[in-house]
XYZ file of C-alpha atoms in Angstrom:
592
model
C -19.517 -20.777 15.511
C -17.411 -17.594 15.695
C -13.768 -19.320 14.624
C -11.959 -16.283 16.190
C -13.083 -16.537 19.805
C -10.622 -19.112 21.656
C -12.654 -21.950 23.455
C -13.103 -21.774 27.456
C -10.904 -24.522 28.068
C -8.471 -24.703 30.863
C -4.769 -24.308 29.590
C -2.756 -27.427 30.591
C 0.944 -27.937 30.377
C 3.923 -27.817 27.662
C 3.719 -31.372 25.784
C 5.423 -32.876 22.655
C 7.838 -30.961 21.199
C 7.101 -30.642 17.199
C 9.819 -30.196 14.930
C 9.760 -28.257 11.216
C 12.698 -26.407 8.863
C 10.874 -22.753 8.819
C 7.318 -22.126 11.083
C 5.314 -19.599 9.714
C 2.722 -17.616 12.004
C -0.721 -16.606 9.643
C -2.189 -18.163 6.983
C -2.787 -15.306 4.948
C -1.146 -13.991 1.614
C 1.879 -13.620 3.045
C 2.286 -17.107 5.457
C 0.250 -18.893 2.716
C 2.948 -18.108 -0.208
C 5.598 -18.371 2.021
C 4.695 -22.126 2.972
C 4.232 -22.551 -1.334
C 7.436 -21.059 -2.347
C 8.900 -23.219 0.384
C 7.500 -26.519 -0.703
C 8.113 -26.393 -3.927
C 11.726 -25.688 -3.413
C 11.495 -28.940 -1.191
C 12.056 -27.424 1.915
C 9.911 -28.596 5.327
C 7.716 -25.853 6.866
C 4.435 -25.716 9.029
C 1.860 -23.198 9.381
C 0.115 -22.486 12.248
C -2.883 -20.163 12.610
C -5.130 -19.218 15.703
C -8.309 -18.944 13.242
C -10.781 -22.004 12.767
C -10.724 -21.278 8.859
C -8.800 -19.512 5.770
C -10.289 -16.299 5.100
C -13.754 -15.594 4.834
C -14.172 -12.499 3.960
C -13.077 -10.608 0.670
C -10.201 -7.910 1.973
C -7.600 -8.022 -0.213
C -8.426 -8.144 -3.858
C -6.012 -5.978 -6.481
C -3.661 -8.762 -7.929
C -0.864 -7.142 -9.713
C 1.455 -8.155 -12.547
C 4.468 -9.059 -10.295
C 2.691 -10.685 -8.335
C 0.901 -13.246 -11.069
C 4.283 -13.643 -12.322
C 5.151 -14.732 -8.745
C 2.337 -17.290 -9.026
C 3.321 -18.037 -12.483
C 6.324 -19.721 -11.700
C 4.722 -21.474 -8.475
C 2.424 -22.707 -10.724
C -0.671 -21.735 -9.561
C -0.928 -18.663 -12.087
C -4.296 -20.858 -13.727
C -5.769 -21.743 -10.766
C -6.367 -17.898 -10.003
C -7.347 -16.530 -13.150
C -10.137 -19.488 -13.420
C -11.495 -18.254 -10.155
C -10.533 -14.184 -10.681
C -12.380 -11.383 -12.426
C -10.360 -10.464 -15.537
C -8.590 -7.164 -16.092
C -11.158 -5.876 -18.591
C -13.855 -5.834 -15.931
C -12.363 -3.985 -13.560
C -11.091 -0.472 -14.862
C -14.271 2.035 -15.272
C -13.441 3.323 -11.772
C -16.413 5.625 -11.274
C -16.807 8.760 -9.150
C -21.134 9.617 -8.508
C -22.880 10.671 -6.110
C -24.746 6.706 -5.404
C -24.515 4.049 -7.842
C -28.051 5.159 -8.625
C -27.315 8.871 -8.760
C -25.704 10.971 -11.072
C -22.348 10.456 -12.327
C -19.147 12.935 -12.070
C -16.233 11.215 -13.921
C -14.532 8.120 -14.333
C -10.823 7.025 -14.717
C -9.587 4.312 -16.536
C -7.824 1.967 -14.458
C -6.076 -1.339 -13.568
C -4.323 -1.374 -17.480
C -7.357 -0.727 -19.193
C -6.401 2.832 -20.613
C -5.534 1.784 -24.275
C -1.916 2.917 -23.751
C -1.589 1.651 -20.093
C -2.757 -1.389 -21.304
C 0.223 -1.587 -24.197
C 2.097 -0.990 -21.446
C 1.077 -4.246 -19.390
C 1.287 -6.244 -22.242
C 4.740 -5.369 -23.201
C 6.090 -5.722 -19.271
C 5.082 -8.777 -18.665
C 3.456 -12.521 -20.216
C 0.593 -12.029 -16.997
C -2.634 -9.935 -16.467
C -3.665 -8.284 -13.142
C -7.037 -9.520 -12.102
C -9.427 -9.230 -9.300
C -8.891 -12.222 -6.931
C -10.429 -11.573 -3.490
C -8.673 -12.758 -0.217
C -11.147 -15.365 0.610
C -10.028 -16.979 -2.988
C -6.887 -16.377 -3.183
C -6.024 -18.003 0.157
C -7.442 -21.528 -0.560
C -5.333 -21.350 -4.060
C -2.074 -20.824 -2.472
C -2.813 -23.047 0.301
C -4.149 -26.114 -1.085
C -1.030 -26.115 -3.319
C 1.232 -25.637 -0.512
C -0.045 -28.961 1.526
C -0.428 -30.633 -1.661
C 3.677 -30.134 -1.643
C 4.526 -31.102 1.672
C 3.325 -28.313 4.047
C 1.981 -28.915 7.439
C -1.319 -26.751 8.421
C -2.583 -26.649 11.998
C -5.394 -24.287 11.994
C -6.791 -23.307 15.732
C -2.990 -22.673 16.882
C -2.176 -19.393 18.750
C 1.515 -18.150 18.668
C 2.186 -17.412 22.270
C 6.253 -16.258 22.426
C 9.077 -17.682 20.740
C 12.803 -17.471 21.924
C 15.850 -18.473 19.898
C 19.073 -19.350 20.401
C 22.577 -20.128 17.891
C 20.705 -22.943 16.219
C 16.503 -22.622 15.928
C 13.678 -20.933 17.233
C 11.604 -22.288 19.810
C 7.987 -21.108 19.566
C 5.087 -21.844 22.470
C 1.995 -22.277 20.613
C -1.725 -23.302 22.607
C -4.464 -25.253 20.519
C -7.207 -22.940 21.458
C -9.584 -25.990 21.028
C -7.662 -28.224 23.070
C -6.556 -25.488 25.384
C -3.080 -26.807 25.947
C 0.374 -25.215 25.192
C 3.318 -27.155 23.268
C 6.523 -26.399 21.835
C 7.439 -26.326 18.343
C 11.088 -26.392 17.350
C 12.348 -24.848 13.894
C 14.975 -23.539 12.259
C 13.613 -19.827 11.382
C 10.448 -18.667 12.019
C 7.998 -16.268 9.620
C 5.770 -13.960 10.886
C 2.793 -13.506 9.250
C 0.225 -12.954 11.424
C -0.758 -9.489 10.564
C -0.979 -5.760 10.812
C -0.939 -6.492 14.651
C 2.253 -8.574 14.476
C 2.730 -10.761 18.127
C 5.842 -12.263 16.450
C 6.934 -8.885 15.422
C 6.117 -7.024 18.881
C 8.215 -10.105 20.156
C 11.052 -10.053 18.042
C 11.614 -6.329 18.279
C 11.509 -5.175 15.369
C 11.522 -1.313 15.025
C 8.496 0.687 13.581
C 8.149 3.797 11.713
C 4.989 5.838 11.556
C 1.794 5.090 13.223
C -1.495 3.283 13.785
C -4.976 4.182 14.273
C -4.908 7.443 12.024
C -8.737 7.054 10.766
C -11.531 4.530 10.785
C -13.362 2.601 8.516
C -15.953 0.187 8.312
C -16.261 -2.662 5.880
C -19.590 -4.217 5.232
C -20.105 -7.030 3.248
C -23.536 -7.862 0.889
C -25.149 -9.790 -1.407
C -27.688 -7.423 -3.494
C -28.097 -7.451 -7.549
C -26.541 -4.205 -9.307
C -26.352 -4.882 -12.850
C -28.534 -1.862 -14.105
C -26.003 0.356 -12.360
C -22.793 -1.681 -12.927
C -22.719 -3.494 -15.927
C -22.608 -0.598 -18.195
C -19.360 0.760 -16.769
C -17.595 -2.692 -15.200
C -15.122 -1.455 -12.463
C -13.892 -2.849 -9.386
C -14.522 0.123 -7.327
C -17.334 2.790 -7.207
C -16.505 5.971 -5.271
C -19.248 7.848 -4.273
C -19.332 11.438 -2.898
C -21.978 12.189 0.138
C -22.244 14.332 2.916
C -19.697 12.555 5.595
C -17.822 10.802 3.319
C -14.447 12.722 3.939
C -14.790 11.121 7.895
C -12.560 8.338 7.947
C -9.357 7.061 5.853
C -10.885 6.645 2.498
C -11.730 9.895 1.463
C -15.216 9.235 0.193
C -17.835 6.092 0.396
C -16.624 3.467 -1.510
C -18.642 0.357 -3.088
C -16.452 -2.434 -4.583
C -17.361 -5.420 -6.700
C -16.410 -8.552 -5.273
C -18.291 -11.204 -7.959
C -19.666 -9.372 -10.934
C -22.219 -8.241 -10.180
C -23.975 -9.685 -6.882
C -21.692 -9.326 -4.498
C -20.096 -6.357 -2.960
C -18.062 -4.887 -0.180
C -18.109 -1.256 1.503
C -16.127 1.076 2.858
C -17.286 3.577 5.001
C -15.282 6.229 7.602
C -16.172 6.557 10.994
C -14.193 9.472 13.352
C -11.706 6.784 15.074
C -11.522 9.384 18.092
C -15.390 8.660 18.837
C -14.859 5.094 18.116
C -16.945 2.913 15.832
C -20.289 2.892 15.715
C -22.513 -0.099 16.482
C -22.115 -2.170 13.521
C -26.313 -3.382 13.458
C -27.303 -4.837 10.441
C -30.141 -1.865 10.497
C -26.696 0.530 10.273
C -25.294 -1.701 7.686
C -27.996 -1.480 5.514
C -28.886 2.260 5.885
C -25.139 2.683 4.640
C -25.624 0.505 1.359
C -28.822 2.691 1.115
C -27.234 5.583 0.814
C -24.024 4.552 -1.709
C -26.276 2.118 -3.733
C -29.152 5.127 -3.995
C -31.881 2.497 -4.273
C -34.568 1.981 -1.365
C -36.352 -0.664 -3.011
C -33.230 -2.935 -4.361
C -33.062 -6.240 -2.350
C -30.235 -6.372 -0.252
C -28.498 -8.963 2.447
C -25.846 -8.088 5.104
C -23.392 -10.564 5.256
C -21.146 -9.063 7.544
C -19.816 -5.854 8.936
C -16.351 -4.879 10.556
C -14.457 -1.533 11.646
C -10.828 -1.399 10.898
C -8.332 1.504 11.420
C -6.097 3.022 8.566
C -2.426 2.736 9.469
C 0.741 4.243 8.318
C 3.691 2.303 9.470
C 6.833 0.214 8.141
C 9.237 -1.529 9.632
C 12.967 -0.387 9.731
C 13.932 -3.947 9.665
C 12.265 -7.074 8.687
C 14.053 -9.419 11.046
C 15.925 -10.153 13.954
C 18.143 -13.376 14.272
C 16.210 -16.143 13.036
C 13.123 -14.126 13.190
C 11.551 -13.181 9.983
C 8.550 -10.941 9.313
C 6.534 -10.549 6.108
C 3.047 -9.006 4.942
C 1.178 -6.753 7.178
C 3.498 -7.667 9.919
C 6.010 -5.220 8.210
C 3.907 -3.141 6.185
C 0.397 -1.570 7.504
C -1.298 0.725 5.054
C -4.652 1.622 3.679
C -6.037 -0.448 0.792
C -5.243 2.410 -1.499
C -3.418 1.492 -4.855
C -4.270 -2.492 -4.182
C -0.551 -2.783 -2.671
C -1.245 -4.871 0.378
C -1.494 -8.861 -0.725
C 1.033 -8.021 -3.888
C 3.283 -6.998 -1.416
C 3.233 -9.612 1.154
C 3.310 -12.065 -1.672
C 6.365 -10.679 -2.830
C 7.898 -10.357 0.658
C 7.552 -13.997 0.986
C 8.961 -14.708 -2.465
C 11.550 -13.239 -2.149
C 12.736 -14.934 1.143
C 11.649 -18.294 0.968
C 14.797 -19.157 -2.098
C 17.075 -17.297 0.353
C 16.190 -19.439 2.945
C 16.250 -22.917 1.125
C 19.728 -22.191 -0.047
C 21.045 -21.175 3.541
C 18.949 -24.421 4.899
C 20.846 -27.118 2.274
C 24.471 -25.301 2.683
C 24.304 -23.423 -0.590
C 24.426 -20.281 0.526
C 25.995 -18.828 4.213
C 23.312 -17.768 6.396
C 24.627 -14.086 5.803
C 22.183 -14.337 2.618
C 19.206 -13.451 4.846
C 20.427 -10.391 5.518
C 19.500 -8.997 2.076
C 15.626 -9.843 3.027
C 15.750 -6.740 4.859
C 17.848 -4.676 2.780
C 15.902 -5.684 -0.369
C 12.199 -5.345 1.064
C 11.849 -2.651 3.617
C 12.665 0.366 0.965
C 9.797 -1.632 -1.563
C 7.560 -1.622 2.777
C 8.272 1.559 3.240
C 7.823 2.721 -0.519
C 4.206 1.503 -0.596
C 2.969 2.431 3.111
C 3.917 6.467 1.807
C 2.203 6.004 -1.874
C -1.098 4.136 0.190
C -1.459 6.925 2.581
C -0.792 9.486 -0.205
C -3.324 8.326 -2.382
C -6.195 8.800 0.215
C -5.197 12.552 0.079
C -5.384 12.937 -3.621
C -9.415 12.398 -2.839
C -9.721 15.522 -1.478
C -9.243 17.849 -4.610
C -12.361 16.154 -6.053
C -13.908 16.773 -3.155
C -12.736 20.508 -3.444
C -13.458 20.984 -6.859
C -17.579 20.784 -5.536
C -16.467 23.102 -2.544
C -17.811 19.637 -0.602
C -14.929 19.685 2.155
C -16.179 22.450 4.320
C -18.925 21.752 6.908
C -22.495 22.029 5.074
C -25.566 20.831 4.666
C -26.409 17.801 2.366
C -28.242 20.441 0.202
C -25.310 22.385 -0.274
C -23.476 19.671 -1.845
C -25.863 18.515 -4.077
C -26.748 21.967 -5.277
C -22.355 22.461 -5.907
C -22.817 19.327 -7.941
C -25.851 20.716 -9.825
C -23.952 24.123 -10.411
C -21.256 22.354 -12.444
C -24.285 21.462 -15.376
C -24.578 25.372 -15.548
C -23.519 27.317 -18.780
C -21.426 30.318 -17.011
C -17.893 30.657 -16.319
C -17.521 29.417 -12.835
C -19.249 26.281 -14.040
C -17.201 25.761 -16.729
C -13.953 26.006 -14.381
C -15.985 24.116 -11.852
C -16.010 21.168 -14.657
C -11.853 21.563 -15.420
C -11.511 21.525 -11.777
C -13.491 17.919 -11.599
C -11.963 16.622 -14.461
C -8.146 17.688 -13.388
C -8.699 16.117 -9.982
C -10.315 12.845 -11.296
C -7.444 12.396 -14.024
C -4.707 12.962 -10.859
C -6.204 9.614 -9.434
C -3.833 7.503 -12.107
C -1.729 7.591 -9.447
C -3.580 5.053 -7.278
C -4.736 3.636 -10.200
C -2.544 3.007 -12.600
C 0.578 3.292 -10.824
C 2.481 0.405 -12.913
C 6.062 1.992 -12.031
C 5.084 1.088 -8.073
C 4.422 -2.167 -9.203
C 7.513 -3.243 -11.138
C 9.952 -0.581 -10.924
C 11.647 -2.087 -7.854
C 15.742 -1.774 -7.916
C 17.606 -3.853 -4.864
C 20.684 -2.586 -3.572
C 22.069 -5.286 -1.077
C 24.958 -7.805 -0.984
C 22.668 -10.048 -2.817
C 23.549 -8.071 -6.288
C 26.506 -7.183 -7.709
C 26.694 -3.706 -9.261
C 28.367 -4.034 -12.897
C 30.425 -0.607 -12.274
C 27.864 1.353 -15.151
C 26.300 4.698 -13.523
C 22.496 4.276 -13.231
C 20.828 6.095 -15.514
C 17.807 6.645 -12.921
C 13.918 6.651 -14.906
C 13.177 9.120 -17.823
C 9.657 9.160 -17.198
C 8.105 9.080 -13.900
C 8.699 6.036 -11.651
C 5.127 5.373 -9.721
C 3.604 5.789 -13.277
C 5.453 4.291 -16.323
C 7.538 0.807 -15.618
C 10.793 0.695 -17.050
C 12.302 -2.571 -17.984
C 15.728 -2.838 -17.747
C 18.983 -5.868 -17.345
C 20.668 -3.858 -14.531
C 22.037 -5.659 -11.481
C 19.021 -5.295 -8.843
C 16.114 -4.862 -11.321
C 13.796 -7.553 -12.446
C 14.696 -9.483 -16.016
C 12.801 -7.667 -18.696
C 10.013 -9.708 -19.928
C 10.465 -10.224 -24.164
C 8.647 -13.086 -25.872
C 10.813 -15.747 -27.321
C 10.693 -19.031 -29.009
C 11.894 -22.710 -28.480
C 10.762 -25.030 -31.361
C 6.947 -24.575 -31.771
C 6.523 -23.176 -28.296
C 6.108 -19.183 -27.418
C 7.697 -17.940 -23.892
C 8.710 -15.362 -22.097
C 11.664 -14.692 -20.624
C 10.486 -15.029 -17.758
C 9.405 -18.616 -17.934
C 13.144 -19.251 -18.059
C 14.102 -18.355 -15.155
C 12.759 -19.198 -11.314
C 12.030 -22.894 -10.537
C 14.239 -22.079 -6.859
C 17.503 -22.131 -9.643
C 19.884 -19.369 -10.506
C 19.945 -18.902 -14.589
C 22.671 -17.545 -16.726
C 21.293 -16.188 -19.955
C 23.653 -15.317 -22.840
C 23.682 -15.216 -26.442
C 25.785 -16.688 -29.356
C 29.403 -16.335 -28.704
C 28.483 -16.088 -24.784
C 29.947 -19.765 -24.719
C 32.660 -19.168 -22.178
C 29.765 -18.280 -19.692
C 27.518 -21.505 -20.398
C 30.896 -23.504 -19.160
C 31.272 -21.323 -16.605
C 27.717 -21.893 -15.457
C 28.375 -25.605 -15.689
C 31.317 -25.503 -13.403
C 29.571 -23.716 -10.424
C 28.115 -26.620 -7.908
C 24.806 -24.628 -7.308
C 23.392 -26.110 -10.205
C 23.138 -23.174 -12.582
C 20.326 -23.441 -15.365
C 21.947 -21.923 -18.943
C 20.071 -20.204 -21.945
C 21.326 -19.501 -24.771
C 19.388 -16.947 -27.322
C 20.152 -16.567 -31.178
C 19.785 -17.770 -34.231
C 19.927 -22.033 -34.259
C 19.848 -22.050 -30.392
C 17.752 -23.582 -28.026
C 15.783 -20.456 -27.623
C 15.556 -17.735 -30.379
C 13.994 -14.175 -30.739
C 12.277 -14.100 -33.709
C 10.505 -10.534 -32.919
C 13.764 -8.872 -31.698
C 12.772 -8.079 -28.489
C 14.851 -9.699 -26.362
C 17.667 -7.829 -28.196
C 16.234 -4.169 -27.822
C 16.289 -5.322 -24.011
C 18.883 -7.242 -22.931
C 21.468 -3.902 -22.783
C 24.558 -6.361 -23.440
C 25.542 -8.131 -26.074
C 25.275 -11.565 -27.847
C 28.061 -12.681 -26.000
C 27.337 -11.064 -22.252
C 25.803 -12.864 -19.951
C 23.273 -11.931 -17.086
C 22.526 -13.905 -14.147
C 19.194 -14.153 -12.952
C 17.938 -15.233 -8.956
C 15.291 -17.817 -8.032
C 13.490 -14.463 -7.988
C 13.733 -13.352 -11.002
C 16.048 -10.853 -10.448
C 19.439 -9.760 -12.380
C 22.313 -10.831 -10.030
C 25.044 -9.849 -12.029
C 25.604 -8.807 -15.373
C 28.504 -8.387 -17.798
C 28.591 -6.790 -21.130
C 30.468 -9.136 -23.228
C 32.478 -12.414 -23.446
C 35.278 -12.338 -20.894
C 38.408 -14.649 -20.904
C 37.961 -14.894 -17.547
C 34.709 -15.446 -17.077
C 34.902 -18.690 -14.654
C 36.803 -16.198 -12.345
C 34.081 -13.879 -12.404
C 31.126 -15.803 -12.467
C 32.363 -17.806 -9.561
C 33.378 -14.845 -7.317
C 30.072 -13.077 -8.432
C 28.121 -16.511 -6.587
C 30.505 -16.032 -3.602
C 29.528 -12.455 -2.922
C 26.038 -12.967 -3.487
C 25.698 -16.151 -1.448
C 27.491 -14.806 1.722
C 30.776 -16.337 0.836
C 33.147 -13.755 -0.131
């Protein structure tokens, strides 16, 4: 049965009125996390989705450091790298003419360069893997019901309208095929790059939709003799036609090592897709696979459009949106699921301390502040990425019209031994390397600085990055930026940083002779976790790490968010200190 076609039943009247804390709208990264953060901070929520099913299809795979470190402290960090493709398996990215055919280059990717890869490990206690969407979403939400969430699949958003103290949302069971009301608190939207809640709620758009086409087709077909040798996640393949569309060239892309596979093919969106026949579906794996005689079976096949567009602002009253809702893009640079994840993270602490009186309700206005410039950020590097394609594309002289023989025969010149081969070869080479930008872009993925009310600037002058941002992360203690990861030790036990902070608590991390800011922790009411680092402490940093990062000293203190984030930050023991710590909370929860 085809889950996404509503049932012919006849729509009958508003019923029972159903009552939840925060509804989300989509079951996808984005809703799903958003319903885990939320139950494990104890916090009622319900997710409704028109679908029949999670997803079941791969889309989203690229699973970023920030985002396992996310799932790391919602404690499903295991449950995905059991069911993921490790790092080392996916970074020969590979640029041929068919899997089959002859190679041109390849680029090192997802941390496996040796010196990308010291990079990862030094950022952060996770690895990126390869976790398709149809994997991912059953993690996140079988943990979330497990925790208290309510899931009511076949459940179409129709409008919502709020007033000073909820959000009433019509919803119809589309097997039913009657309307009710459900009554919340705030609502989430999550329901996608074609947002109802969104369109509903107002919020304002920049860029636009619809700016290419592309065709995914899922298949089951054995390609270890071409794969194995050179494990990657994605195989880019240059053919006659390949520039039509928002991809830049075919692309074929593992989904299970090696059996299983997705591609992506353009199609001229002002002509309109074609007709998606298995017989077209399997002419297209033909011709990126190179192999007539290989067995193959369709699975499934589905045109999409490439998008550029961000929203200006990410909610409206108690209307919050999150994922593709907020952010549509091209699957360039693996940004889409990280990013919804994140979105979702970052709100769902926000809203648990506005929901138990913690924090005033002006809190929520940092969501937008804090996650539209990281929206808008990664819709411009996605789209940018797709045109740093078309210099390896130039380099052959394949971007002007021409027959299929031309192109091969610009391909074959570059084997020659003359001088217009041999800068033929630099060219490929040079245009190849530039593709570290989609991927291995670790600065996009953990370089985020928030400026909102939500962080409270320690009056230093930001130094800005010394190398460049997209590319290199750099970790730093600074009011708005992420807590540097550094591995430390507690008795017997190894840990980062990071696994000191989160739990839905705010953290206070000092050093010996930081004592005045442990009792000032303990005299705030929101329940302030403390750690103390140095020799004979609780936690100690044997490998001197911490202290190379922590840019304060023994005695300083920084405050971290539920998120992970530095709050506040102050260099040094301060007589004071209950003063400032306390006014520090009041500004960031809303207070002052």
């Amino acid at each position: 049965m085809n889950a996404r076609c509503p049932p012919p039943h006849q729509e009958r009247p508003v019923s029972t009125v159903v009552e939840t804390d925060v509804l989300i709208v989509g079951s996808g990264p984005a809703g799903a996390s958003a319903a885990l953060a939320l139950s494990t901070y104890g916090v009622p929520n319900l997710v409704v989705t028109r679908y029949a099913s999670l997803a079941d299809t791969p889309r989203a795979h690229i699973t970023n450091q920030r985002t396992m470190e996310v799932l790391r402290d919602l404690g499903v960090e295991q449950d995905v790298v059991r069911q993921a493709t490790p790092q080392h398996l996916m970074g020969n990215t590979t640029f041929c003419t068919s899997l089959a055919g002859e190679e041109l280059g390849r680029v090192r990717s997802w941390g496996n360069d040796p010196l990308v890869q010291a990079a990862h490990e030094l950022a952060s206690p996770t690895r990126m893997c390869d976790m398709p969407q149809h994997l991912m979403e059953p993690v996140l939400v079988n943990a979330a019901v497990a925790r208290g969430t309510q899931l009511r699949f076949q459940t179409e958003y129709l409008s919502h309208t709020q007033d000073a103290d909820g959000v009433t949302v019509t919803v119809r069971d589309r097997q039913r095929g009657d309307t009710y009301e459900i009554r919340a608190k705030y609502l989430i939207g999550a329901d996608g790059g074609r947002s109802r809640v969104a369109e509903d709620a107002g919020l304002p758009m920049g860029g636009q939709m619809g700016v290419a086409g592309s065709i995914n087709i899922v298949f089951d077909a054995d390609l270890t003799k071409y794969t194995a040798h050179r494990p990657s996640t994605l195989y880019w393949v240059l053919a006659p036609g390949a520039t039509v569309g928002g991809i830049g060239a075919g692309l074929v892309r593992c989904v299970r090592p090696w059996t299983e596979w997705l591609i992506v093919w353009g199609y001229d969106v002002e002509a309109g897709a074609p007709d998606l026949t298995t017989e077209y579906a399997e002419s297209v794996i033909r011709r990126l696979v190179g192999d007539d005689e290989i067995p193959v079976t369709v699975k499934s096949s589905s045109a999409w459009t490439v998008n550029e567009m961000y929203a200006q602002t990410y909610s409206s009253g108690r209307v919050f949106c999150a994922g593709d809702a907020v952010h549509r893009h091209p699957p360039s640079n693996g940004l889409g699921s990280n990013t919804s994840i994140q979105d979702s993270y970052n709100l769902a602490w926000k809203l648990k301390l506005v929901l138990d009186g913690t924090a005033s309700p002006e809190l929520l206005q940092s969501y937008t502040a804090e996650r539209a410039p990281v929206g808008k950020q990664i819709v411009t590097r996605a789209n940018r990425s797709i045109g740093e394609t078309a210099p390896v594309f130039e380099a052959l002289d394949g971007l002007s019209p021409q027959t299929p023989e031309q192109l091969w025969a610009n391909i074959a010149a570059r084997r020659e031994a003359t001088e217009a081969a041999e800068k033929q070869r630099a060219k490929l080479r040079e245009a190849i390397a530039f593709k570290v930008y989609e991927f291995n872009a670790h600065g996009v993925d953990l370089n985020q600085r928030y400026v909102s009310d939500a962080i409270v600037p320690d009056g230093t002058p930001d130094p800005g990055f010394t190398r460049d941002p997209e590319l290199y992360h750099q970790p730093s203690s600074r009011p708005g930026a992420r807590l540097p990861h550094a591995w430390i030790t507690s008795g017997t036990r190894t840990l980062s940083t990071l696994d000191t902070v989160g739990k839905g608590r705010f953290t206070l991390l000092t050093g010996i002779g930081g004592e005045c800011w442990v009792r000032a922790a303990k005299a705030q009411e929101t329940g302030i976790a403390t750690v103390v680092i140095g020799p004979g402490q609780e936690y100690e940093d044997p490998y001197g790490d911490w202290a190379r990062l922590r840019e304060i000293s023994d005695a300083g203190a920084l405050l971290v968010r539920p998120d992970g984030f530095v709050a506040f930050r102050h260099a040094s023991a301060a007589p004071d200190a209950g003063e400032m710590l306390s006014e520090a909370l009041r500004r960031i929860l809303g207070h002052a």
